[in-house]
PDB file of C-alpha atoms in Angstrom:
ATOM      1  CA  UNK A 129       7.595 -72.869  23.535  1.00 55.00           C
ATOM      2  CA  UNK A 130       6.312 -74.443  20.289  1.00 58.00           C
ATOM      3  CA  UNK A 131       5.947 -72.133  17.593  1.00 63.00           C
ATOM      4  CA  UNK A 132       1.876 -72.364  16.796  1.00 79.00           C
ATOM      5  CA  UNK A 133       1.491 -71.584  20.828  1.00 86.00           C
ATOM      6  CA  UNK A 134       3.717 -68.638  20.551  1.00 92.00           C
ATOM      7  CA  UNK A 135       1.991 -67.422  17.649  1.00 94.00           C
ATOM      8  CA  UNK A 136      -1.011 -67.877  18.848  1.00 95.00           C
ATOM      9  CA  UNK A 137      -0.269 -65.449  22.001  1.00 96.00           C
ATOM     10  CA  UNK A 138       1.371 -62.690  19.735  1.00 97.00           C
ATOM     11  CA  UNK A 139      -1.485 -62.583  17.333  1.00 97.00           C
ATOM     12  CA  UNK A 140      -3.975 -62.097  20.083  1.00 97.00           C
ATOM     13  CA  UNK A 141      -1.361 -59.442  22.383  1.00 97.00           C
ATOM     14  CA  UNK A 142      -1.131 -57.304  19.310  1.00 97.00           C
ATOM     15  CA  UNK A 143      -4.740 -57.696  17.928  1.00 97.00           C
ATOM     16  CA  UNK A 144      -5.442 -56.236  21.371  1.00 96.00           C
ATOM     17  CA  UNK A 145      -3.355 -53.488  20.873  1.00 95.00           C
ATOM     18  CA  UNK A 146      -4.431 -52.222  18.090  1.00 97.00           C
ATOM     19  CA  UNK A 147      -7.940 -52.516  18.362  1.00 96.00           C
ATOM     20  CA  UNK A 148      -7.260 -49.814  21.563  1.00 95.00           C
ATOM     21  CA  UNK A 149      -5.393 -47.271  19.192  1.00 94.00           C
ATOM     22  CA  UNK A 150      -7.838 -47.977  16.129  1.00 92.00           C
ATOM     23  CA  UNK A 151     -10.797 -45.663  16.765  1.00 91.00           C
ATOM     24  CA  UNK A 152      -8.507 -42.908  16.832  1.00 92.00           C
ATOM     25  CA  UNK A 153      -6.170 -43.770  13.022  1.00 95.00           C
ATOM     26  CA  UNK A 154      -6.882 -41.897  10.354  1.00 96.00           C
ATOM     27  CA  UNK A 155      -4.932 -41.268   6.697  1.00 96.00           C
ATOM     28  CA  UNK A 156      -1.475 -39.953   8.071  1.00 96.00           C
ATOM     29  CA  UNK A 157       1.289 -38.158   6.297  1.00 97.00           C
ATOM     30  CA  UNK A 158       5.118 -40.114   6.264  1.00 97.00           C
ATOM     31  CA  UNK A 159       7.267 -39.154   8.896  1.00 95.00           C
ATOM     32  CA  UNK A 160      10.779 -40.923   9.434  1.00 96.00           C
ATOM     33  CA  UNK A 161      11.745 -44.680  10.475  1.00 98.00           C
ATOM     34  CA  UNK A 162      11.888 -45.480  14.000  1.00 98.00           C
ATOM     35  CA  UNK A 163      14.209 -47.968  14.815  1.00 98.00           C
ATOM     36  CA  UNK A 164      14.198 -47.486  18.018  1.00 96.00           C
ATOM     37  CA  UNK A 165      11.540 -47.413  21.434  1.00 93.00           C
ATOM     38  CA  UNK A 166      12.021 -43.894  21.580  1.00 93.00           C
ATOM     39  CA  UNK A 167      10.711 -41.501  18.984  1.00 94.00           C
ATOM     40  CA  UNK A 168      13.256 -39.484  17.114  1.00 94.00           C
ATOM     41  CA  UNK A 169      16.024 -40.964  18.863  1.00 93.00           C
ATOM     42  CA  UNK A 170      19.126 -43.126  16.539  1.00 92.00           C
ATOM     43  CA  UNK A 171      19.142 -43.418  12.947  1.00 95.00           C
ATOM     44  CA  UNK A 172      16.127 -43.009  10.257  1.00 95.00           C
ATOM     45  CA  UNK A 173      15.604 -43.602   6.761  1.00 96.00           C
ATOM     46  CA  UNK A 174      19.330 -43.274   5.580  1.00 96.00           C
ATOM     47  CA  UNK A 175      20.303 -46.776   6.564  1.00 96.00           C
ATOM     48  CA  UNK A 176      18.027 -48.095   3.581  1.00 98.00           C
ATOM     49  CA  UNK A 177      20.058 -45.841   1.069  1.00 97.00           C
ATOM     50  CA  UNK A 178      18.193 -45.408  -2.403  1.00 98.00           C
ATOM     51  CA  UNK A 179      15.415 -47.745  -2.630  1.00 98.00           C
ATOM     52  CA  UNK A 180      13.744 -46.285  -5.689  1.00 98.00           C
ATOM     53  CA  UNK A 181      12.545 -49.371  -7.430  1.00 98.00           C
ATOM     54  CA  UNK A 182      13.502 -51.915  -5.005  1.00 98.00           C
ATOM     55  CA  UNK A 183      10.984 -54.431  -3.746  1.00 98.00           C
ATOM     56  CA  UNK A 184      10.440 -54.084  -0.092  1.00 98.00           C
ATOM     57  CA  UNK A 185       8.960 -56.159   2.828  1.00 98.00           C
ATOM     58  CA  UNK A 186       8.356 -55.156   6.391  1.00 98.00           C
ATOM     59  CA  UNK A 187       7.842 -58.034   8.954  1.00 98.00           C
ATOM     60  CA  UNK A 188       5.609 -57.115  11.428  1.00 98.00           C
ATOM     61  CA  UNK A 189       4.484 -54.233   9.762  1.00 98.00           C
ATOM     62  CA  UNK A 190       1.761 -53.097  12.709  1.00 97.00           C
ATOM     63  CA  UNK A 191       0.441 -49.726  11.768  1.00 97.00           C
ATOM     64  CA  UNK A 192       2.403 -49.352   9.071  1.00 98.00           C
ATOM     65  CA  UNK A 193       4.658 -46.076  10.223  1.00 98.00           C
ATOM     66  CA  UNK A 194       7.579 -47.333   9.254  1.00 98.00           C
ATOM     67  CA  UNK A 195       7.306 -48.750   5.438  1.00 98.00           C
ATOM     68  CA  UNK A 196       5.440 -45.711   4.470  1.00 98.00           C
ATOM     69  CA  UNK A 197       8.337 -43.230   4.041  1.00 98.00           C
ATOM     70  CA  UNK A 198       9.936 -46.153   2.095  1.00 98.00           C
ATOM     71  CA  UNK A 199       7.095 -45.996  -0.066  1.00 98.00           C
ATOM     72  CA  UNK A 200       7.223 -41.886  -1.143  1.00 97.00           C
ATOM     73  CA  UNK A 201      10.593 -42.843  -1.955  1.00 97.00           C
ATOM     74  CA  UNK A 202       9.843 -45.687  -4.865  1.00 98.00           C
ATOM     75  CA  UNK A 203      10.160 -48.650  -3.307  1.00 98.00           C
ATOM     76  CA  UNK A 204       7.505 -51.606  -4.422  1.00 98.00           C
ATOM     77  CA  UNK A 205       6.726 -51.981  -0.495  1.00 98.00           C
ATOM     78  CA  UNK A 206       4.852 -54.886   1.346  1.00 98.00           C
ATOM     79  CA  UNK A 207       3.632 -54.711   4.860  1.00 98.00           C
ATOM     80  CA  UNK A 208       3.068 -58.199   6.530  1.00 98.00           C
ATOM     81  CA  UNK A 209       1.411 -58.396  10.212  1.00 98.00           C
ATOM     82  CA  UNK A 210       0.297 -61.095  12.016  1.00 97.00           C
ATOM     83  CA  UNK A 211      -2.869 -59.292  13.902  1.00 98.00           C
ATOM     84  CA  UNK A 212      -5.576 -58.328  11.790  1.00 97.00           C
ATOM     85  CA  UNK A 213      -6.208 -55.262  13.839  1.00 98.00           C
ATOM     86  CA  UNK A 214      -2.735 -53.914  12.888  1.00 98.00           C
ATOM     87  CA  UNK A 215      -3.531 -54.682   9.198  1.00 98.00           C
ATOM     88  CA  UNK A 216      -6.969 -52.298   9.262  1.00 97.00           C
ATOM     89  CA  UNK A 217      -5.281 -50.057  11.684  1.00 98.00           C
ATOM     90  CA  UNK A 218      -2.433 -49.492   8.385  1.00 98.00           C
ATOM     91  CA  UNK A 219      -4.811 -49.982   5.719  1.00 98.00           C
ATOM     92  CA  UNK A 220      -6.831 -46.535   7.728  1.00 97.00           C
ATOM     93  CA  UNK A 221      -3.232 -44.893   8.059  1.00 98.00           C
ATOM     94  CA  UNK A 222      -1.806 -45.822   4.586  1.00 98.00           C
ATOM     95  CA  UNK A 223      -4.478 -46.562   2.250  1.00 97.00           C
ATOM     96  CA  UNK A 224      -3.625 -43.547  -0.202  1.00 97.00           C
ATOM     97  CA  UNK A 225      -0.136 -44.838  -0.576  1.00 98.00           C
ATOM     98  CA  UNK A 226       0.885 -47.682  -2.997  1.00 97.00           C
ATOM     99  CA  UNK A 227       1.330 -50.089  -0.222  1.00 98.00           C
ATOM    100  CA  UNK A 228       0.716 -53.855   0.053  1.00 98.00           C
ATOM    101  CA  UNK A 229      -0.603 -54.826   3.078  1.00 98.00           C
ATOM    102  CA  UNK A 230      -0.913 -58.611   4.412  1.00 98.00           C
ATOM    103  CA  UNK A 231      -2.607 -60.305   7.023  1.00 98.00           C
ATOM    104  CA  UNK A 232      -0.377 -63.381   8.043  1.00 97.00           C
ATOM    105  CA  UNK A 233       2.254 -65.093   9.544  1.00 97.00           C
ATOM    106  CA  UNK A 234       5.762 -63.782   8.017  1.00 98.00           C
ATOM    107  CA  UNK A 235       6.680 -67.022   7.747  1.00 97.00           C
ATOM    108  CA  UNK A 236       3.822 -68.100   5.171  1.00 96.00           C
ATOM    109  CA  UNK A 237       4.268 -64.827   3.426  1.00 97.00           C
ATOM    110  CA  UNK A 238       8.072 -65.638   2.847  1.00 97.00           C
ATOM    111  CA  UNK A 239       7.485 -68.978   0.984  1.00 94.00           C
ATOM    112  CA  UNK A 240       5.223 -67.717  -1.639  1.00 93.00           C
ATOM    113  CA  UNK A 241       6.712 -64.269  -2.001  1.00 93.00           C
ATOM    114  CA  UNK A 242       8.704 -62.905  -5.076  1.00 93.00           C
ATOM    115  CA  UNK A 243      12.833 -62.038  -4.447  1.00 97.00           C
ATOM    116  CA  UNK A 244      12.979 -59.292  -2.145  1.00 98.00           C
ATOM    117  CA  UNK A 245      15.665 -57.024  -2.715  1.00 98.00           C
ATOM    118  CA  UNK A 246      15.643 -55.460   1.249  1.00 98.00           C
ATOM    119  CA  UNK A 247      13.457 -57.394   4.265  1.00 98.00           C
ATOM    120  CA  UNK A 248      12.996 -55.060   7.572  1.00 98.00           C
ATOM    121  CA  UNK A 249      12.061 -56.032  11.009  1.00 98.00           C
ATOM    122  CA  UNK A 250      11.350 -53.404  13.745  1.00 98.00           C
ATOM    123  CA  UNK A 251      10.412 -54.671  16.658  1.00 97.00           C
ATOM    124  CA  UNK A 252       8.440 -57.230  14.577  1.00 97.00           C
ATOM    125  CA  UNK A 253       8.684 -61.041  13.167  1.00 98.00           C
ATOM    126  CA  UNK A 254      12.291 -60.835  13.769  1.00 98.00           C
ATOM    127  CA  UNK A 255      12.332 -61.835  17.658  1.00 97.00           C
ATOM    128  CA  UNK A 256       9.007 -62.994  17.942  1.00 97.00           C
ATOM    129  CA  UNK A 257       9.157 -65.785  15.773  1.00 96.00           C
ATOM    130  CA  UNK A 258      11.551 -68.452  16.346  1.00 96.00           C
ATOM    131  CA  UNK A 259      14.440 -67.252  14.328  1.00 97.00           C
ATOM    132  CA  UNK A 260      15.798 -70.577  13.300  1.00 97.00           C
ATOM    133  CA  UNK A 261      12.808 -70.914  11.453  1.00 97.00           C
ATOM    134  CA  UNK A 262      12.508 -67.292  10.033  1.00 98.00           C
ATOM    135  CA  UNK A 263      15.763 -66.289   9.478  1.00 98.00           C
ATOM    136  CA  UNK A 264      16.520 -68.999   6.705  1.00 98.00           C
ATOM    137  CA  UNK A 265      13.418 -68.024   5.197  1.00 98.00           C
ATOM    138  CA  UNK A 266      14.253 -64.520   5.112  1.00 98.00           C
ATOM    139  CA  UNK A 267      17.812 -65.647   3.466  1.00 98.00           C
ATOM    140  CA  UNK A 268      16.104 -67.960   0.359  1.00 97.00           C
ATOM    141  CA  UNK A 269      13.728 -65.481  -0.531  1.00 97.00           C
ATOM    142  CA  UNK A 270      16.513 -62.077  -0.624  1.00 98.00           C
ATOM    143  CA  UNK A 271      17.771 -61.587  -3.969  1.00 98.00           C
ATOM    144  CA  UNK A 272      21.446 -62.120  -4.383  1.00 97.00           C
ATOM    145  CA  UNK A 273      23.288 -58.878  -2.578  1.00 98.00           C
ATOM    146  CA  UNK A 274      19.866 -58.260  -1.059  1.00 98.00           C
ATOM    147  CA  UNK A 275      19.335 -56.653   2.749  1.00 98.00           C
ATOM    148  CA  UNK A 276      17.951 -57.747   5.783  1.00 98.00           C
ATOM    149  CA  UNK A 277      17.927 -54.571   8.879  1.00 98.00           C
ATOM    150  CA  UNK A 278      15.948 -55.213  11.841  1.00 98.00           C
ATOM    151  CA  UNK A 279      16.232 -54.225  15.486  1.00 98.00           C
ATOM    152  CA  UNK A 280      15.437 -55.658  18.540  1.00 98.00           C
ATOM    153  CA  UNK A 281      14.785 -54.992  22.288  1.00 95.00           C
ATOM    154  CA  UNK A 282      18.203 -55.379  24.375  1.00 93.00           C
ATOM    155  CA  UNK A 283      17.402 -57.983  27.028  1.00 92.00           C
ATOM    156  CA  UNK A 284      18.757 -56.069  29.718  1.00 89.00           C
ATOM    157  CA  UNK A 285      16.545 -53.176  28.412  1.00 88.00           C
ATOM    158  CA  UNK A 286      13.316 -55.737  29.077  1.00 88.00           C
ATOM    159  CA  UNK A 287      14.735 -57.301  31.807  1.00 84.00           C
ATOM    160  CA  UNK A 288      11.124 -58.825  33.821  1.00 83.00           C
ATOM    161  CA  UNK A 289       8.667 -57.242  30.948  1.00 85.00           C
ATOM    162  CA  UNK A 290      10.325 -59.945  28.222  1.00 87.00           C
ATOM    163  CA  UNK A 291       7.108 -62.327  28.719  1.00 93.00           C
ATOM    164  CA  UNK A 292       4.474 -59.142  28.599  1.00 94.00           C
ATOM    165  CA  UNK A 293       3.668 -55.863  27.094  1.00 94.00           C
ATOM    166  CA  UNK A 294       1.436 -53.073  28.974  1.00 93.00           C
ATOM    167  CA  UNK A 295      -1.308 -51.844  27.370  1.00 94.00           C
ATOM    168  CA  UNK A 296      -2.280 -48.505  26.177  1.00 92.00           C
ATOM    169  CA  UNK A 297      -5.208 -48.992  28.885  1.00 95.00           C
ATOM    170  CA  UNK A 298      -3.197 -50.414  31.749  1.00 94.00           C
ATOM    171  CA  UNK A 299      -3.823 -53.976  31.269  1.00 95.00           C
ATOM    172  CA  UNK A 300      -0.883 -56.336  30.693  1.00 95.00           C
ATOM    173  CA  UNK A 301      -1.027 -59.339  27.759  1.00 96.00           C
ATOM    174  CA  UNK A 302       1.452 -62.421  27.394  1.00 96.00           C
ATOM    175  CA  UNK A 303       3.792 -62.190  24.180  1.00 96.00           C
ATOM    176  CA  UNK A 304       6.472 -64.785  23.204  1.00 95.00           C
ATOM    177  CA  UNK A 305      10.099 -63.341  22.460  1.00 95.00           C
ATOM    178  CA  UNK A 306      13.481 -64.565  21.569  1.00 96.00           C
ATOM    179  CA  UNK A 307      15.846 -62.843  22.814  1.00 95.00           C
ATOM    180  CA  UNK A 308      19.683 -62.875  22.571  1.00 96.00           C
ATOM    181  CA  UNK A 309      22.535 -60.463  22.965  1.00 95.00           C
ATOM    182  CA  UNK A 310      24.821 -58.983  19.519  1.00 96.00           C
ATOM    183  CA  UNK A 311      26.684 -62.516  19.412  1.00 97.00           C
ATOM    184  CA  UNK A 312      23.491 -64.669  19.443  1.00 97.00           C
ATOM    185  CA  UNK A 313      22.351 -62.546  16.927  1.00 98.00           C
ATOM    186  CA  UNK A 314      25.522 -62.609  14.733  1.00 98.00           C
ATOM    187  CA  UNK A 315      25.454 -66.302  15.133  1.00 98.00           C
ATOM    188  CA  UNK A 316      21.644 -66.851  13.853  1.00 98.00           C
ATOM    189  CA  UNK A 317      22.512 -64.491  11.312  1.00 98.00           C
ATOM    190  CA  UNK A 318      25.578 -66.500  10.097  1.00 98.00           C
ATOM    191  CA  UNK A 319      23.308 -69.886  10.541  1.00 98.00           C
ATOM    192  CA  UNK A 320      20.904 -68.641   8.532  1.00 98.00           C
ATOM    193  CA  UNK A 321      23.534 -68.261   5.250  1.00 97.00           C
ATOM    194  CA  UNK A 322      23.772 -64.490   5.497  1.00 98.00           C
ATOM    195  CA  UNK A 323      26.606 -61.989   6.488  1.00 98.00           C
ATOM    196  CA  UNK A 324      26.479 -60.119   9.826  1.00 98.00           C
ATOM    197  CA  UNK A 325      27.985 -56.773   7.677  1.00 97.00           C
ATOM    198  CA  UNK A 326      27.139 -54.687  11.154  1.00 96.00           C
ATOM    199  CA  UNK A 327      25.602 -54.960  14.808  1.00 97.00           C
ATOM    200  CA  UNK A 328      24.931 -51.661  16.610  1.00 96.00           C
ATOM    201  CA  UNK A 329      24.014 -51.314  20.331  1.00 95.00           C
ATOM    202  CA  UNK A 330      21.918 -47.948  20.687  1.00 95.00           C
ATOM    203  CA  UNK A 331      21.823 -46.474  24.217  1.00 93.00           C
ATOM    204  CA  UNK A 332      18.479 -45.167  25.505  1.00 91.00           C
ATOM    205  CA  UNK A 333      18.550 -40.926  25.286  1.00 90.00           C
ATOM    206  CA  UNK A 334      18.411 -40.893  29.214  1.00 80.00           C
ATOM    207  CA  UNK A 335      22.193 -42.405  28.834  1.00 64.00           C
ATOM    208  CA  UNK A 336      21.517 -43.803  32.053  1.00 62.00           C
ATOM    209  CA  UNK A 337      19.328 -47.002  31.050  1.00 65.00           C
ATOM    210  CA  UNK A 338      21.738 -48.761  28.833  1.00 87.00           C
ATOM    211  CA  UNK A 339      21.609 -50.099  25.864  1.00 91.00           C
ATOM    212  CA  UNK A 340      17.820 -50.171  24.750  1.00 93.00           C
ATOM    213  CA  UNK A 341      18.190 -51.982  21.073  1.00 96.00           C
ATOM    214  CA  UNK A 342      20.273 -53.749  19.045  1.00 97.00           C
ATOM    215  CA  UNK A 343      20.229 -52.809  15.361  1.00 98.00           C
ATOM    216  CA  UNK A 344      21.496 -55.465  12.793  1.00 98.00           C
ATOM    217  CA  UNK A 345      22.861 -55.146   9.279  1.00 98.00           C
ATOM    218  CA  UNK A 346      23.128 -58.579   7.451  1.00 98.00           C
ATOM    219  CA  UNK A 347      23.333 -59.256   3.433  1.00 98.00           C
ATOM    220  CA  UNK A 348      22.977 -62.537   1.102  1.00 98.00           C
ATOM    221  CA  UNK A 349      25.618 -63.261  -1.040  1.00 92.00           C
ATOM    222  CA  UNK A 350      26.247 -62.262  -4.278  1.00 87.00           C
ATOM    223  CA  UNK A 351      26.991 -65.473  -5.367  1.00 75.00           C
ATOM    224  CA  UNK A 352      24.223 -66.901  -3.859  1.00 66.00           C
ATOM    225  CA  UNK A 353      21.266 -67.667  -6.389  1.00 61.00           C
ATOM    226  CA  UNK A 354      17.990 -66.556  -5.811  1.00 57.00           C
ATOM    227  CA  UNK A 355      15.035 -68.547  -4.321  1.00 49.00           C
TER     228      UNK A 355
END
């Protein structure tokens, strides 16, 4: 699928989305990360470690949950989503916290950001944008020793949802995903110029639906000079 098509159909599935849930956002108070489809469930905040001072970026920030702990901890955070609906949906949610929020394609962010010492994907950019083009962006614009986390759906976990998502009111949208298991991800990773430091498979809490996410670990280079 080219990639203005695909981007195209994600902006307008999660526009949609949002614009269901945003009558009922209002200013929220930081709870933990959620890496995972299932609230509460795998690990939290902790895989960041201290980020007091760090510049941050979430790709496909949606309602902006998940950089906002980040954010009462110190870190210089941006929030960067696609949909404008998931922009004002954040904006209502986080709007008392020193957060940057951008409407736009990650992509177009990354080439006129400054260095970023961590970039996070949850469920976001990363696997919804082809990742030969946004992983290498991702890699030139981390600082030297700088992070990139994200997770992404397992595709067994999918399985014949991959081309859709269900609405909060029933109705079912198109999206555009890339999928791959923990070696396709490890080798786009590589490709890119950064190290695969871990992948982790998480299991759904159930125990009896598999592996629902993949969680990836990868860093730039210390040698490697910044963009």
């Amino acid at each position: 699928m080219r990639a203005s098509i695909s981007t195209t159909i994600n902006r307008q599935a999660w526009d949609r989305q949002a614009r269901l849930a945003l009558p009922h956002d209002r200013p929220m108070a930081p709870g933990r990360v959620e890496w995972t489809q299932y609230p509460g469930h795998g690990p939290g905040t902790e895989l960041f470690g201290d980020v007091r001072g760090l510049t941050v970026a979430e790709l496909g920030c949606g309602n902006g949950d998940n950089i906002a702990p980040l954010a009462v901890q110190g870190a210089h955070c941006i929030g960067v989503d696609l949909a404008p609906a998931q922009i004002s949906r954040a904006r209502t949610r986080w709007g008392h916290l020193p957060i940057r929020f951008h409407c736009g394609d990650a992509r177009a962010f990354l080439t006129r950001t400054r260095p970023l010492d961590i970039c996070f994907s949850i469920f976001g950019a990363v696997g919804l944008c082809p990742p030969e083009q946004l992983l290498p962006l991702i890699a030139q614009h981390l600082r030297p020793g700088g992070r990139l986390l994200f997770s992404v759906p397992d595709p067994r976990w999918l399985g014949p949802r991959r081309a859709v998502m269900r609405l909060a009111d029933g109705s079912h949208v198109p999206v555009a995903r890339w999928l791959s298991g923990p070696q396709g991800w490890k080798a786009a990773v590589r490709a890119a110029g950064l190290r695969c430091l871990h992948i982790e498979a998480i299991n759904a809490p159930t125990g009896g639906d598999g592996t629902c996410c993949l969680l990836v670990h990868a860093q730039k280079s210390v040698g490697a000079s910044d963009a």
